[in-house]
Short mmCIF file of C-alpha atoms in Angstrom, two decimals:
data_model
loop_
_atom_site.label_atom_id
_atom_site.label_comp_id
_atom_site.label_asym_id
_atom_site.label_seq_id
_atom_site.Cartn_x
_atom_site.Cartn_y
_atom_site.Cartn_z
CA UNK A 1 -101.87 -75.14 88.34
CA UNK A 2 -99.36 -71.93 89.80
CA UNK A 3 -99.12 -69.07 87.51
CA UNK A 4 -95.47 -69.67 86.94
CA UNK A 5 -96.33 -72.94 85.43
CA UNK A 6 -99.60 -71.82 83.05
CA UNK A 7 -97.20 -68.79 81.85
CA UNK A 8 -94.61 -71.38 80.87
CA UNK A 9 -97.16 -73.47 79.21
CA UNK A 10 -98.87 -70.19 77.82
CA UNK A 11 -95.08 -69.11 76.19
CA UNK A 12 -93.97 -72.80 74.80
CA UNK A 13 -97.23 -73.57 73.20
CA UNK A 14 -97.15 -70.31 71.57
CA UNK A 15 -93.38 -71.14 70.05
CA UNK A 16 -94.94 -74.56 68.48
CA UNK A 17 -98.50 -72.96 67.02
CA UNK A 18 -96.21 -70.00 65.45
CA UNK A 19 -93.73 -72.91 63.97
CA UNK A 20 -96.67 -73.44 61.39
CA UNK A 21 -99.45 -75.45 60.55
CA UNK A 22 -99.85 -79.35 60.13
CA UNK A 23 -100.45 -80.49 56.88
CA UNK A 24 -103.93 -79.80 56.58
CA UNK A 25 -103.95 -76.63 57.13
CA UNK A 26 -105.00 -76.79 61.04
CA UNK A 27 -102.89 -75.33 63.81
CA UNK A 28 -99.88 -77.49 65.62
CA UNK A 29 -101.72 -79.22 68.86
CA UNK A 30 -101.09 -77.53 72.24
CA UNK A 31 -98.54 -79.22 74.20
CA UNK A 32 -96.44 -78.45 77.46
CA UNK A 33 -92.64 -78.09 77.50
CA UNK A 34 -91.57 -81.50 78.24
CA UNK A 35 -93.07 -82.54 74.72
CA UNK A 36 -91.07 -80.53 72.81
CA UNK A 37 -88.30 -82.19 70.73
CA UNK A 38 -85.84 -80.08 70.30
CA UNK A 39 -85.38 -82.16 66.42
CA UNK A 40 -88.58 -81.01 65.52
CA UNK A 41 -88.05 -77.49 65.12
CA UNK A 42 -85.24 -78.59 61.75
CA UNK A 43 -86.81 -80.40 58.91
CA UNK A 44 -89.14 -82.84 61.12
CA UNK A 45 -87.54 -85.46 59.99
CA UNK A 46 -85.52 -85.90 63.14
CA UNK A 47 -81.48 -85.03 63.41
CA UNK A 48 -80.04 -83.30 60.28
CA UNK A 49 -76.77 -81.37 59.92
CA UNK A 50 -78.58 -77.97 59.12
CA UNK A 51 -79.99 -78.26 62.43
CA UNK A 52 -77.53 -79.43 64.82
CA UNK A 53 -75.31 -76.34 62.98
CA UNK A 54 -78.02 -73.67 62.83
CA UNK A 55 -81.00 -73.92 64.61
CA UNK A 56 -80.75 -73.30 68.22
CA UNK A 57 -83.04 -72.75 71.15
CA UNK A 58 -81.73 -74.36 73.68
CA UNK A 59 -80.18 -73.54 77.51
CA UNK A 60 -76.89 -74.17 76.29
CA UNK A 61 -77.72 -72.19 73.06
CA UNK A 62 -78.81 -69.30 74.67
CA UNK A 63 -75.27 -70.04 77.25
CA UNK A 64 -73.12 -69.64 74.12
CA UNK A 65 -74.88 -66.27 72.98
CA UNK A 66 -74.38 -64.84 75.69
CA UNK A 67 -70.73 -66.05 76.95
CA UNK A 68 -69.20 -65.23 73.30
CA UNK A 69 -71.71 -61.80 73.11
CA UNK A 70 -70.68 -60.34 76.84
CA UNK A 71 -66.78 -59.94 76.09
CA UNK A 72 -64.57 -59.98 72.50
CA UNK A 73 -62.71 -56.68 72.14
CA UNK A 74 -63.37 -55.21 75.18
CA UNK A 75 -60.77 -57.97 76.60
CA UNK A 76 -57.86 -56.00 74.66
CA UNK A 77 -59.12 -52.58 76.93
CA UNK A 78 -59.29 -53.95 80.36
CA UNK A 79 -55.90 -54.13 81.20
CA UNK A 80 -55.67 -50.53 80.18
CA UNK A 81 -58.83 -50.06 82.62
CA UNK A 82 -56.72 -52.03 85.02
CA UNK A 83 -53.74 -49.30 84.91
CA UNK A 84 -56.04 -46.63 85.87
CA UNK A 85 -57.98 -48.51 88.14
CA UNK A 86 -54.86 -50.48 90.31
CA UNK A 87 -55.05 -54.40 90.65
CA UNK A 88 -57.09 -54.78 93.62
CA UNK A 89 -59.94 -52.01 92.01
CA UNK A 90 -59.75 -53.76 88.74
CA UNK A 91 -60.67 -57.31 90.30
CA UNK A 92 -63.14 -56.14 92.51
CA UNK A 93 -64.84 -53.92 90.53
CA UNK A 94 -65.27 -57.06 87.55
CA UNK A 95 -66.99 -59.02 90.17
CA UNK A 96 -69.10 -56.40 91.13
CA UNK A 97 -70.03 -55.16 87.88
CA UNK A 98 -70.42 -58.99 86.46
CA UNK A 99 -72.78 -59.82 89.32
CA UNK A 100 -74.88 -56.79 89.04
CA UNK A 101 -74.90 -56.67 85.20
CA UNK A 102 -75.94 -60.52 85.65
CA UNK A 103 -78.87 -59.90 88.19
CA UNK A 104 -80.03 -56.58 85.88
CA UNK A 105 -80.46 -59.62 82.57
CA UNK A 106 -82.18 -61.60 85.45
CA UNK A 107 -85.14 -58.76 85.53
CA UNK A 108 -85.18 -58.00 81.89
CA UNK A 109 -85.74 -61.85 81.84
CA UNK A 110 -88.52 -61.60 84.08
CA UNK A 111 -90.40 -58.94 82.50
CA UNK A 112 -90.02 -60.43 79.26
CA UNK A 113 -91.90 -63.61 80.59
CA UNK A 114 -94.25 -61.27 82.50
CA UNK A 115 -95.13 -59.50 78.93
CA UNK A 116 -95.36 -62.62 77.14
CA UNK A 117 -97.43 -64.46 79.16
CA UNK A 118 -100.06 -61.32 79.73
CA UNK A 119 -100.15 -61.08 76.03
CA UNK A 120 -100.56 -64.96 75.90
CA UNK A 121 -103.89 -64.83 78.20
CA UNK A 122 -104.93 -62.02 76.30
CA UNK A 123 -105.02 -63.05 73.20
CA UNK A 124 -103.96 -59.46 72.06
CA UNK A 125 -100.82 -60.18 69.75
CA UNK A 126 -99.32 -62.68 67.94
CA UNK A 127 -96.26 -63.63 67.85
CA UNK A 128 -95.63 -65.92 64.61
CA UNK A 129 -92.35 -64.59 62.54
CA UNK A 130 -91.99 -61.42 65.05
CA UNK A 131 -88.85 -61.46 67.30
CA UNK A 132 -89.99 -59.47 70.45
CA UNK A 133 -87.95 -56.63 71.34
CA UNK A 134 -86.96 -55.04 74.49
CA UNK A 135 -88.68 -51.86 73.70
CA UNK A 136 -91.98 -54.02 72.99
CA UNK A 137 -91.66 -55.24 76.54
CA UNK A 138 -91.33 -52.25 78.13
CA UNK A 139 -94.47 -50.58 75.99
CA UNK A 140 -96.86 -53.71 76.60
CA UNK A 141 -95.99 -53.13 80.39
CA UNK A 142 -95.53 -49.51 80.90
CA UNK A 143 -96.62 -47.63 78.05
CA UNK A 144 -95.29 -45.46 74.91
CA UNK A 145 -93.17 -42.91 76.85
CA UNK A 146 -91.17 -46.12 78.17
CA UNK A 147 -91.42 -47.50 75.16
CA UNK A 148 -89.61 -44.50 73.11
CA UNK A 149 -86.66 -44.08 76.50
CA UNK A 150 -85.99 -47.92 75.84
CA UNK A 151 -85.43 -47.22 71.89
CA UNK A 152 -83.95 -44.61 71.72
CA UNK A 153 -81.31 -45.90 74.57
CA UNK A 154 -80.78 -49.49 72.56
CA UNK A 155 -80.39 -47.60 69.41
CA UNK A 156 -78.16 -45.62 70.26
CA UNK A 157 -76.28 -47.97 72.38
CA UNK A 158 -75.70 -50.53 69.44
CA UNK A 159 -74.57 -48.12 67.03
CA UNK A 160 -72.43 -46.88 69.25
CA UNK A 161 -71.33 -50.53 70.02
CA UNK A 162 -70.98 -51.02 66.29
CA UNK A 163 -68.35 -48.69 66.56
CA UNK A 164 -66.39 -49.45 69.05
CA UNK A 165 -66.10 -52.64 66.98
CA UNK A 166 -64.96 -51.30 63.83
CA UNK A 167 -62.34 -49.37 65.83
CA UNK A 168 -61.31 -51.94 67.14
CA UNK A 169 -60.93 -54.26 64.21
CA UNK A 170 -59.07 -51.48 62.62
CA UNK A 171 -56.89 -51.23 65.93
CA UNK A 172 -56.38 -55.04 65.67
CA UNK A 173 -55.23 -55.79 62.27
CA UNK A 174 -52.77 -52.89 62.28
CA UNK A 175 -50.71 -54.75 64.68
CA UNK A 176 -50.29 -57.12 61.87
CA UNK A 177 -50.20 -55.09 58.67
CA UNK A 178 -48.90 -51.39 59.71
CA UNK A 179 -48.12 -50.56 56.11
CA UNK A 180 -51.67 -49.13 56.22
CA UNK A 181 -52.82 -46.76 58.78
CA UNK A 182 -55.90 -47.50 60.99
CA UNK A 183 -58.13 -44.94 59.14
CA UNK A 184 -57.68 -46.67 56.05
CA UNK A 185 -58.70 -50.09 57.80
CA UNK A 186 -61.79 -48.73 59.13
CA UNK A 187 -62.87 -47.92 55.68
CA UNK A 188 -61.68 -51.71 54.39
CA UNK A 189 -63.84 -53.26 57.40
CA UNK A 190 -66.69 -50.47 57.39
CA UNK A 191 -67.50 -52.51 53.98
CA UNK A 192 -67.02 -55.73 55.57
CA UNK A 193 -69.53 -55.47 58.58
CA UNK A 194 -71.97 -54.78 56.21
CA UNK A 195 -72.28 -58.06 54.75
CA UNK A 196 -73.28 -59.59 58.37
CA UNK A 197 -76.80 -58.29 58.07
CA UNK A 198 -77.54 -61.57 56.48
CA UNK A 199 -77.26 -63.90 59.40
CA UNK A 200 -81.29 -63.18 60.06
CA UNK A 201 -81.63 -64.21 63.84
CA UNK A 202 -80.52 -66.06 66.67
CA UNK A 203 -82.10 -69.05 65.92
CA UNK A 204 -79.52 -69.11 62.62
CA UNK A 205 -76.66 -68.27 65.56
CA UNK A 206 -75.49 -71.82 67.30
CA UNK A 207 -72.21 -72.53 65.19
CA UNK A 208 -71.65 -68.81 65.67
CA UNK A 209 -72.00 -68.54 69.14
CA UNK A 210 -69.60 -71.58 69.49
CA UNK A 211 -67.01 -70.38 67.67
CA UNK A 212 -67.30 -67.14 68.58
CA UNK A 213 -66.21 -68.10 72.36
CA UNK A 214 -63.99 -70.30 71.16
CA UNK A 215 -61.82 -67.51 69.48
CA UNK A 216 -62.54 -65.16 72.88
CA UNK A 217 -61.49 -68.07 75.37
CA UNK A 218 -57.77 -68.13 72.77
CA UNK A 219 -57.29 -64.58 72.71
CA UNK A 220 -57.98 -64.28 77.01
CA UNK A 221 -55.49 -67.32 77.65
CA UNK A 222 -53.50 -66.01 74.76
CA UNK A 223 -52.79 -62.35 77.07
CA UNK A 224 -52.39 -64.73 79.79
CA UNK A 225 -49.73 -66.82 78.53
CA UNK A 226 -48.03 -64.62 76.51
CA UNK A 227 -47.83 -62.05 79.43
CA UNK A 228 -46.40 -64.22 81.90
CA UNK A 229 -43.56 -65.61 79.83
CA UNK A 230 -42.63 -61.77 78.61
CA UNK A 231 -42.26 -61.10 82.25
CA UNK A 232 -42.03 -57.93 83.83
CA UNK A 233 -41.26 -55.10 81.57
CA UNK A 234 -37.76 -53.23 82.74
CA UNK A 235 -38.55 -50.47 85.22
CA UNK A 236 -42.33 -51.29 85.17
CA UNK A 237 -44.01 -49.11 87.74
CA UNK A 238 -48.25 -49.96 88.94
CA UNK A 239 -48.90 -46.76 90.46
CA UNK A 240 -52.65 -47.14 90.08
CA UNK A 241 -55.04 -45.25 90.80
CA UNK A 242 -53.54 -41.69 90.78
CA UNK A 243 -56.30 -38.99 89.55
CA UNK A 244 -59.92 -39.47 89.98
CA UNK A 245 -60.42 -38.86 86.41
CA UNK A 246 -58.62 -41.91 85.66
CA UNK A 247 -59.89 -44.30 88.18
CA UNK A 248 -63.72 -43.52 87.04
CA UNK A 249 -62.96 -43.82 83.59
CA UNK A 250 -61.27 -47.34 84.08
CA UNK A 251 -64.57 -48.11 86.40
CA UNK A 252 -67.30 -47.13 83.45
CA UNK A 253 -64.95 -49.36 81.28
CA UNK A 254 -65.32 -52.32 83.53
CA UNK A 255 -69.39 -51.22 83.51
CA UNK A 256 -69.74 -51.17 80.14
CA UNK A 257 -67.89 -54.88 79.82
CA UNK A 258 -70.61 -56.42 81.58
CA UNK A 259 -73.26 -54.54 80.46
CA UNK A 260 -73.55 -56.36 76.86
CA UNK A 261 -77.20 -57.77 77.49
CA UNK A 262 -79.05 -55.20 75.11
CA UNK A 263 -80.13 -58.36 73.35
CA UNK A 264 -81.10 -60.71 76.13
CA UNK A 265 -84.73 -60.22 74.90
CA UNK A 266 -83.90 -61.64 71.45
CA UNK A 267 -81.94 -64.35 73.08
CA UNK A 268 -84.61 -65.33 75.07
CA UNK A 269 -87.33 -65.26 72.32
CA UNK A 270 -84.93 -67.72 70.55
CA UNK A 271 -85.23 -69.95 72.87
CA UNK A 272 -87.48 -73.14 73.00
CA UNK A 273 -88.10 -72.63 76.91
CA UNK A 274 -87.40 -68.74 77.98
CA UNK A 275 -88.01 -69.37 81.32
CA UNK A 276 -85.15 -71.31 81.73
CA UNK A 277 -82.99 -68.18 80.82
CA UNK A 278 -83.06 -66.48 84.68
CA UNK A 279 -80.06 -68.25 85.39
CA UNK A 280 -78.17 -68.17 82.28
CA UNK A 281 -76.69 -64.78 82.30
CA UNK A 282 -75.21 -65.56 85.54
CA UNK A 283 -73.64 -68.65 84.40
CA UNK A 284 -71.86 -67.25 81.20
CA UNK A 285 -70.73 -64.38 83.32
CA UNK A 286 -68.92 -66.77 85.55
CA UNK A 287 -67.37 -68.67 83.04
CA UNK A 288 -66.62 -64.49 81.31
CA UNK A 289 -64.96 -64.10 84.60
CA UNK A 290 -62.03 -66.79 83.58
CA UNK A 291 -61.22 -64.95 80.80
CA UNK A 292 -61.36 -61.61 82.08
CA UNK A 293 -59.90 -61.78 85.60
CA UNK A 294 -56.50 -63.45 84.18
CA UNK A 295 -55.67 -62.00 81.02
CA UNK A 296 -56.54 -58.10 82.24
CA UNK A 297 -54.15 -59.28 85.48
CA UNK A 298 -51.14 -60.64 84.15
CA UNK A 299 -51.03 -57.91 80.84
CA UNK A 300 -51.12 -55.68 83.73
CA UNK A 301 -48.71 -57.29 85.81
CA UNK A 302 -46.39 -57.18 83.05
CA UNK A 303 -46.23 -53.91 81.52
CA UNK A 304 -48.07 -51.71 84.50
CA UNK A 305 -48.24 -48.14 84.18
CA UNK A 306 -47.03 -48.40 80.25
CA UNK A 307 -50.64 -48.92 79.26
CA UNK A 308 -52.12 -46.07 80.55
CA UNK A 309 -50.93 -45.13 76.33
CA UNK A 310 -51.32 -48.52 75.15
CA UNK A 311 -54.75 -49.01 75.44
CA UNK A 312 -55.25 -51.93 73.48
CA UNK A 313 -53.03 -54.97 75.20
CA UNK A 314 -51.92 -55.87 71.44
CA UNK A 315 -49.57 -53.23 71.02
CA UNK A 316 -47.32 -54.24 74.12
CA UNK A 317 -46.97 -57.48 73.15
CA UNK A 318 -44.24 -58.99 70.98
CA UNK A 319 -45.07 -59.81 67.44
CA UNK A 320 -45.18 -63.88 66.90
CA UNK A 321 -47.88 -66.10 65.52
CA UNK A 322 -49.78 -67.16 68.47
CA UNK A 323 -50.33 -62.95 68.47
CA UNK A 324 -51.33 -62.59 64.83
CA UNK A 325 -53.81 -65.61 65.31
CA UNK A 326 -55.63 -64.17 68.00
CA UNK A 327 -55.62 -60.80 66.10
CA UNK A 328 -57.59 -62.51 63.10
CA UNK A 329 -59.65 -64.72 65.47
CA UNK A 330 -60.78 -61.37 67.09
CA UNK A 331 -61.63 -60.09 63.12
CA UNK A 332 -63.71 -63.10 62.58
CA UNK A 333 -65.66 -62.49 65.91
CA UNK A 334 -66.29 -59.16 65.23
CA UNK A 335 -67.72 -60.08 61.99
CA UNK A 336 -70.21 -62.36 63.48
CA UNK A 337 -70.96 -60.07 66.35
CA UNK A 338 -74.55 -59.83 66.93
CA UNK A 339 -74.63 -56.32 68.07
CA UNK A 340 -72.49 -54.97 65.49
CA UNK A 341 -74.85 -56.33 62.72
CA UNK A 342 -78.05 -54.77 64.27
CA UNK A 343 -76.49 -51.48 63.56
CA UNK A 344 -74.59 -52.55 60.40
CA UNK A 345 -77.48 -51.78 57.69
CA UNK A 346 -76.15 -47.83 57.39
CA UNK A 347 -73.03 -46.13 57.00
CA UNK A 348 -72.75 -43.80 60.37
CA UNK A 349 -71.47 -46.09 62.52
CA UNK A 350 -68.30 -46.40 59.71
CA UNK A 351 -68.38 -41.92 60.12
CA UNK A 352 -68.48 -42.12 63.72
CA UNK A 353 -65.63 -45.08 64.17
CA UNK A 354 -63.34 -41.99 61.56
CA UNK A 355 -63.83 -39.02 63.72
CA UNK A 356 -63.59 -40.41 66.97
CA UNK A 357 -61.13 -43.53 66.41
CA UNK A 358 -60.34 -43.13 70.39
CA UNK A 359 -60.34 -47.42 71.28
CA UNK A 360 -60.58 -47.63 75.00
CA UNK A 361 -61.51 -43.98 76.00
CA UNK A 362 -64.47 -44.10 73.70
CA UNK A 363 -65.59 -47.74 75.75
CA UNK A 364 -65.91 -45.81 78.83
CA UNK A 365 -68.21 -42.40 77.42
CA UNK A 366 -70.32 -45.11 75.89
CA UNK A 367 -70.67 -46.99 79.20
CA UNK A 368 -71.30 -43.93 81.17
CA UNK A 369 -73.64 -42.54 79.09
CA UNK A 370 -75.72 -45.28 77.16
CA UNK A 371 -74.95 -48.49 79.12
CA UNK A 372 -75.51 -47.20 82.04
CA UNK A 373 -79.37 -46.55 81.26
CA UNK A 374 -79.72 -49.67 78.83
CA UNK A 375 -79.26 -52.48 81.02
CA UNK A 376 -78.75 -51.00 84.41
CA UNK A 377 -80.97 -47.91 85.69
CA UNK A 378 -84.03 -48.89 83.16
CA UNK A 379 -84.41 -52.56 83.38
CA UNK A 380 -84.18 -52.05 87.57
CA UNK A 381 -86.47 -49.31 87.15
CA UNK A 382 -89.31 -50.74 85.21
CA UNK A 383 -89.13 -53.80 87.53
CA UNK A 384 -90.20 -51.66 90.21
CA UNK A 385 -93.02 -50.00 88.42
CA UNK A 386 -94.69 -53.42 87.05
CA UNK A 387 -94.81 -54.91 89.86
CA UNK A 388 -95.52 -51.84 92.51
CA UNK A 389 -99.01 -52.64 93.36
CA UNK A 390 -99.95 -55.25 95.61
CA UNK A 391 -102.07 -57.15 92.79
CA UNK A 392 -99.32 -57.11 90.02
CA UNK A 393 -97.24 -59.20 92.50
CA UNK A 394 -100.01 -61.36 92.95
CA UNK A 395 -100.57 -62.42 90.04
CA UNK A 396 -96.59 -62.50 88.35
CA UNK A 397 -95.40 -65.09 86.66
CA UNK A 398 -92.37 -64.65 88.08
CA UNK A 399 -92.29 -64.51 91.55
CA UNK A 400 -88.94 -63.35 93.61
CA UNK A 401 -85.88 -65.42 93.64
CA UNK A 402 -85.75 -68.49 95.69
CA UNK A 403 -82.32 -66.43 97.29
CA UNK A 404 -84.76 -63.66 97.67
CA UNK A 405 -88.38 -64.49 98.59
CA UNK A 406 -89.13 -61.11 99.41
CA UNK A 407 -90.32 -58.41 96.86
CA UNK A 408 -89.26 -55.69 99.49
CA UNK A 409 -85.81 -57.49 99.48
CA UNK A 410 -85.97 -56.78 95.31
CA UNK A 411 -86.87 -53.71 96.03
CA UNK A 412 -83.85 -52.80 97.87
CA UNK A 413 -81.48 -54.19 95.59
CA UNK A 414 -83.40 -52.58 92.35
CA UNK A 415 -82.89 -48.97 94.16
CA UNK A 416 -79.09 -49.83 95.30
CA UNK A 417 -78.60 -50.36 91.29
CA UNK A 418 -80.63 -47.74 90.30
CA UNK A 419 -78.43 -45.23 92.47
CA UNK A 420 -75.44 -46.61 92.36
CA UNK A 421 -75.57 -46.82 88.61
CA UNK A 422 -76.93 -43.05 88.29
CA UNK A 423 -74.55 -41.16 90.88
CA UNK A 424 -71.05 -43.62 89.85
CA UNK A 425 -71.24 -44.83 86.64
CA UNK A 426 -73.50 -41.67 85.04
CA UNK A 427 -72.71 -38.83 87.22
CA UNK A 428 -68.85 -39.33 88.00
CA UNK A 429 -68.43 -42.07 84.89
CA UNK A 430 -69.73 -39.42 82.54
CA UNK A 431 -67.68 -36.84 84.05
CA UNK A 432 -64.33 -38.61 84.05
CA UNK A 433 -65.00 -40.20 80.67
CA UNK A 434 -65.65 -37.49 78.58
CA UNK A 435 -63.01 -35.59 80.24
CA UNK A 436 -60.34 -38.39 78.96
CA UNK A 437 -62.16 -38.54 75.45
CA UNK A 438 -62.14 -34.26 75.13
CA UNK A 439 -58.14 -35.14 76.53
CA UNK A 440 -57.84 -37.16 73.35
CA UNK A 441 -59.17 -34.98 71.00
CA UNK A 442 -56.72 -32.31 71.99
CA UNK A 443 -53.90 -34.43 71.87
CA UNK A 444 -54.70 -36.53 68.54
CA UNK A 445 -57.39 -34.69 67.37
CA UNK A 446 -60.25 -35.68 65.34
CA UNK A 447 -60.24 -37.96 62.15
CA UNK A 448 -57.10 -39.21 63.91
CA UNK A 449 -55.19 -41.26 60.80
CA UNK A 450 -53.80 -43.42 63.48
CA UNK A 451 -54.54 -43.58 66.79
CA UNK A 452 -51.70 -44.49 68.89
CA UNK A 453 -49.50 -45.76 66.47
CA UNK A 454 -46.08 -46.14 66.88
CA UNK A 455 -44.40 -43.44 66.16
CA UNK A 456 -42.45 -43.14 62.50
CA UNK A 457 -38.67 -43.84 62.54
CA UNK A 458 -37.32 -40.45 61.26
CA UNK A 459 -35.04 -41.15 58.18
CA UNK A 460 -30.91 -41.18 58.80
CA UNK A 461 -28.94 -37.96 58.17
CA UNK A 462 -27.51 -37.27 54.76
CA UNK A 463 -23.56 -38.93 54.80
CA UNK A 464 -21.09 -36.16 55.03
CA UNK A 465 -19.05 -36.07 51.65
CA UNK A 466 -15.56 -36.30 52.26
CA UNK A 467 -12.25 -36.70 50.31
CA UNK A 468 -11.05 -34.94 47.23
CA UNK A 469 -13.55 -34.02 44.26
CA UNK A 470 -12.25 -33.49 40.80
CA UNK A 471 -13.77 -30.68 38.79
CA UNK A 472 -14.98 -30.95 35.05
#
């Protein structure tokens, strides 16, 4: 029997001992894959409701999570990104970023199996009611210092994704009730996101993960439709790119849209057969790609240089229902978001969303300086460390793709990313990004009440008095 096949047997007979134990007491037999019902991990008692609704570990479970996780409000930025980026940039740079954020959750999906499955042989840990964690990977592989970068990174990285979230639900449902500012709705759905925490894992996630593309695949086609029949705005100008500042910041953007896999691990535990996830990513980035590539085009298309201060699509468009539905439908997204409830437990992410409530500048400082280590420059780099001596690739449970059969040919590719990632998207990202965000705080300042709101309509002058005026 290969290796690949006794660490797949090693993994899936793990997730049936750690479902529990038989009625006697004694531990579920061992069994292979292919004997898994899918039924059996509900009630036992073969297809019931609760399960079909909540309990999901399949391919196409683990497809929704991450097709409705990769993109929600990040579609209402891109077509800002697009303004500072030009058409042609903005499409090409979404395909590259897609496929290289894609190939990036293709190694963190090996090493996860790679961890498992040496901790499988071992013996050493047990994995009954523990979700394993990225940072767990990258200790049982490469030790505690890795260990701490990979927390510390994710950490930080969700609660800044948090948010970006609550700014952006505040952002949102202004365009439907502006009779509060967007201050006060952070503080409404600060409270809200709270409540989220009790959604316990992705195995509770399948009518989530449904619905939650579902409402992202209306609000894309939704910017799409609505953007072609508003037609060109009068005078619209796409002078894109201009300043270098600009055309990075729009590229870390774009980065930090397809760089949403900090819970791929978690996905993958979920799952009845986590081998099968290599290919997943990919897929749900492809179908990402029809919501993306269309809706960021024609916004831009339609309103051009205008949102280079508009940066979330909303605000350009005109106020009807098929707008205030996808407004709410993003709400209800957000609320479900996965990310946005691992960091939803305290209040800072709620302080943070106040002082800086920059939506679309604040995507790009977060991409250049968190994403860009998360689930690029780390995942590439701790590939190339497992598997760097001659035995460790001997022995993998994963061997090279069957695209790639060559480890030097992985090689190659992990060091492109790993540079590419470090010098663009850190080094001139980071620069250009934080130079827009520091732009913002000296124009709106911080603890904006309302961050690019329309402005107020000043009152009309006092009536002149006129005629004749008799005196008491």
């Amino acid at each position: 029997m290969s290796g690949e096949k006794q660490a797949e047997e090693a993994i899936v007979v793990s997730g049936v001992s750690e479902a529990g134990d038989d009625g006697a007491g004694g531990k579920v037999e061992d069994t292979t894959a292919e004997d898994i019902n899918p039924g059996d991990a509900g009630d036992g008692d073969g297809f019931s409701m609760k399960s079909f609704l909540w309990h999901g570990g399949s391919a196409w479970d683990a497809w929704f999570s991450c097709a409705s996780n990769q993109v929600a409000q990040v579609l209402l930025t891109l077509p800002y990104s697009f303004s500072q980026l030009g058409m042609l940039s903005g499409i090409l740079l979404q395909i590259f970023y897609g496929l290289m954020g894609s190939w990036t959750a293709y190694l963190i999906s090996v090493l996860y199996v790679e961890y498992r499955a040496r901790m499988e042989k071992q013996e050493a840990k047990s994995f009954k009611n523990h979700v394993i964690q990225w940072f767990e990977v990258l200790d049982g592989l490469l030790g505690p210092y890795w260990k701490a970068a990979g927390l510390a990174f994710n950490c930080t990285f969700l609660l800044f994704g948090s948010v970006i979230q609550l700014i952006a639900c505040a952002s949102n449902i202004y365009y439907i009730n502006d009779r509060l500012d967007k201050r006060t709705w952070t503080y409404i759905f600060g409270a809200c996101c709270a409540t989220t925490v009790f959604i316990p894992s992705f195995h509770n996630y399948r009518i989530w993960s449904f619905l939650g593309l579902a409402m992202t695949t209306y609000t894309a086609w939704y910017l799409t439709i609505a953007a072609f029949l508003h037609g060109q705005a009068e005078g619209v100008t796409h002078s894109g790119p201009t300043k270098l500042v600009l055309y990075f910041t729009g590229a870390t953007n774009i980065l930090y849209t397809f760089g949403g896999h900090a819970v791929t691990v978690e996905i993958m535990h979920a799952m009845w057969k986590p081998r099968k996830f290599k290919s997943i990513y990919l897929m749900a980035t492809l179908y990402v790609f029809t919501l993306t590539l269309p809706s960021a085009s024609a916004v831009y298309w339609a309103f051009g240089d205008q949102l280079l201060n508009h940066s979330n699509a909303f605000s350009l468009l005109p106020k009807t229902r098929f707008r205030d539905a996808a407004v709410i439908l993003m709400l209800i997204h957000q609320h479900m978001s996965k990310s946005d409830r691992e960091a939803a437990g305290g209040g800072s992410h709620m302080v943070l969303a106040i002082i800086f409530p920059f939506f679309g500048p604040i995507n790009s400082a977060v991409g250049a300086l968190l994403v860009s280590f998360t689930v690029y420059i780390i995942p590439a780099l701790a590939h190339m460390l497992t598997y760097r001596t001659a035995s460790a690739r001997r022995n993998a449970a994963e061997k090279p793709p069957f695209f790639l059969p060559s480890w030097s040919g992985v090689y190659v590719i992990n060091a492109f990313v790993v540079v590419w990632v470090l010098v663009l998207g850190f080094g001139f990202g980071g620069w250009a990004s934080m130079t827009n965000f520091i732009r913002q705080i000296d124009t709106f300042g911080l603890f904006a009440k309302c961050y690019q709101c329309k402005s107020p309509i000043p009152p009309p002058p006092p009536t002149p008095v006129t005629g004749n005026h008799h005196r008491r």
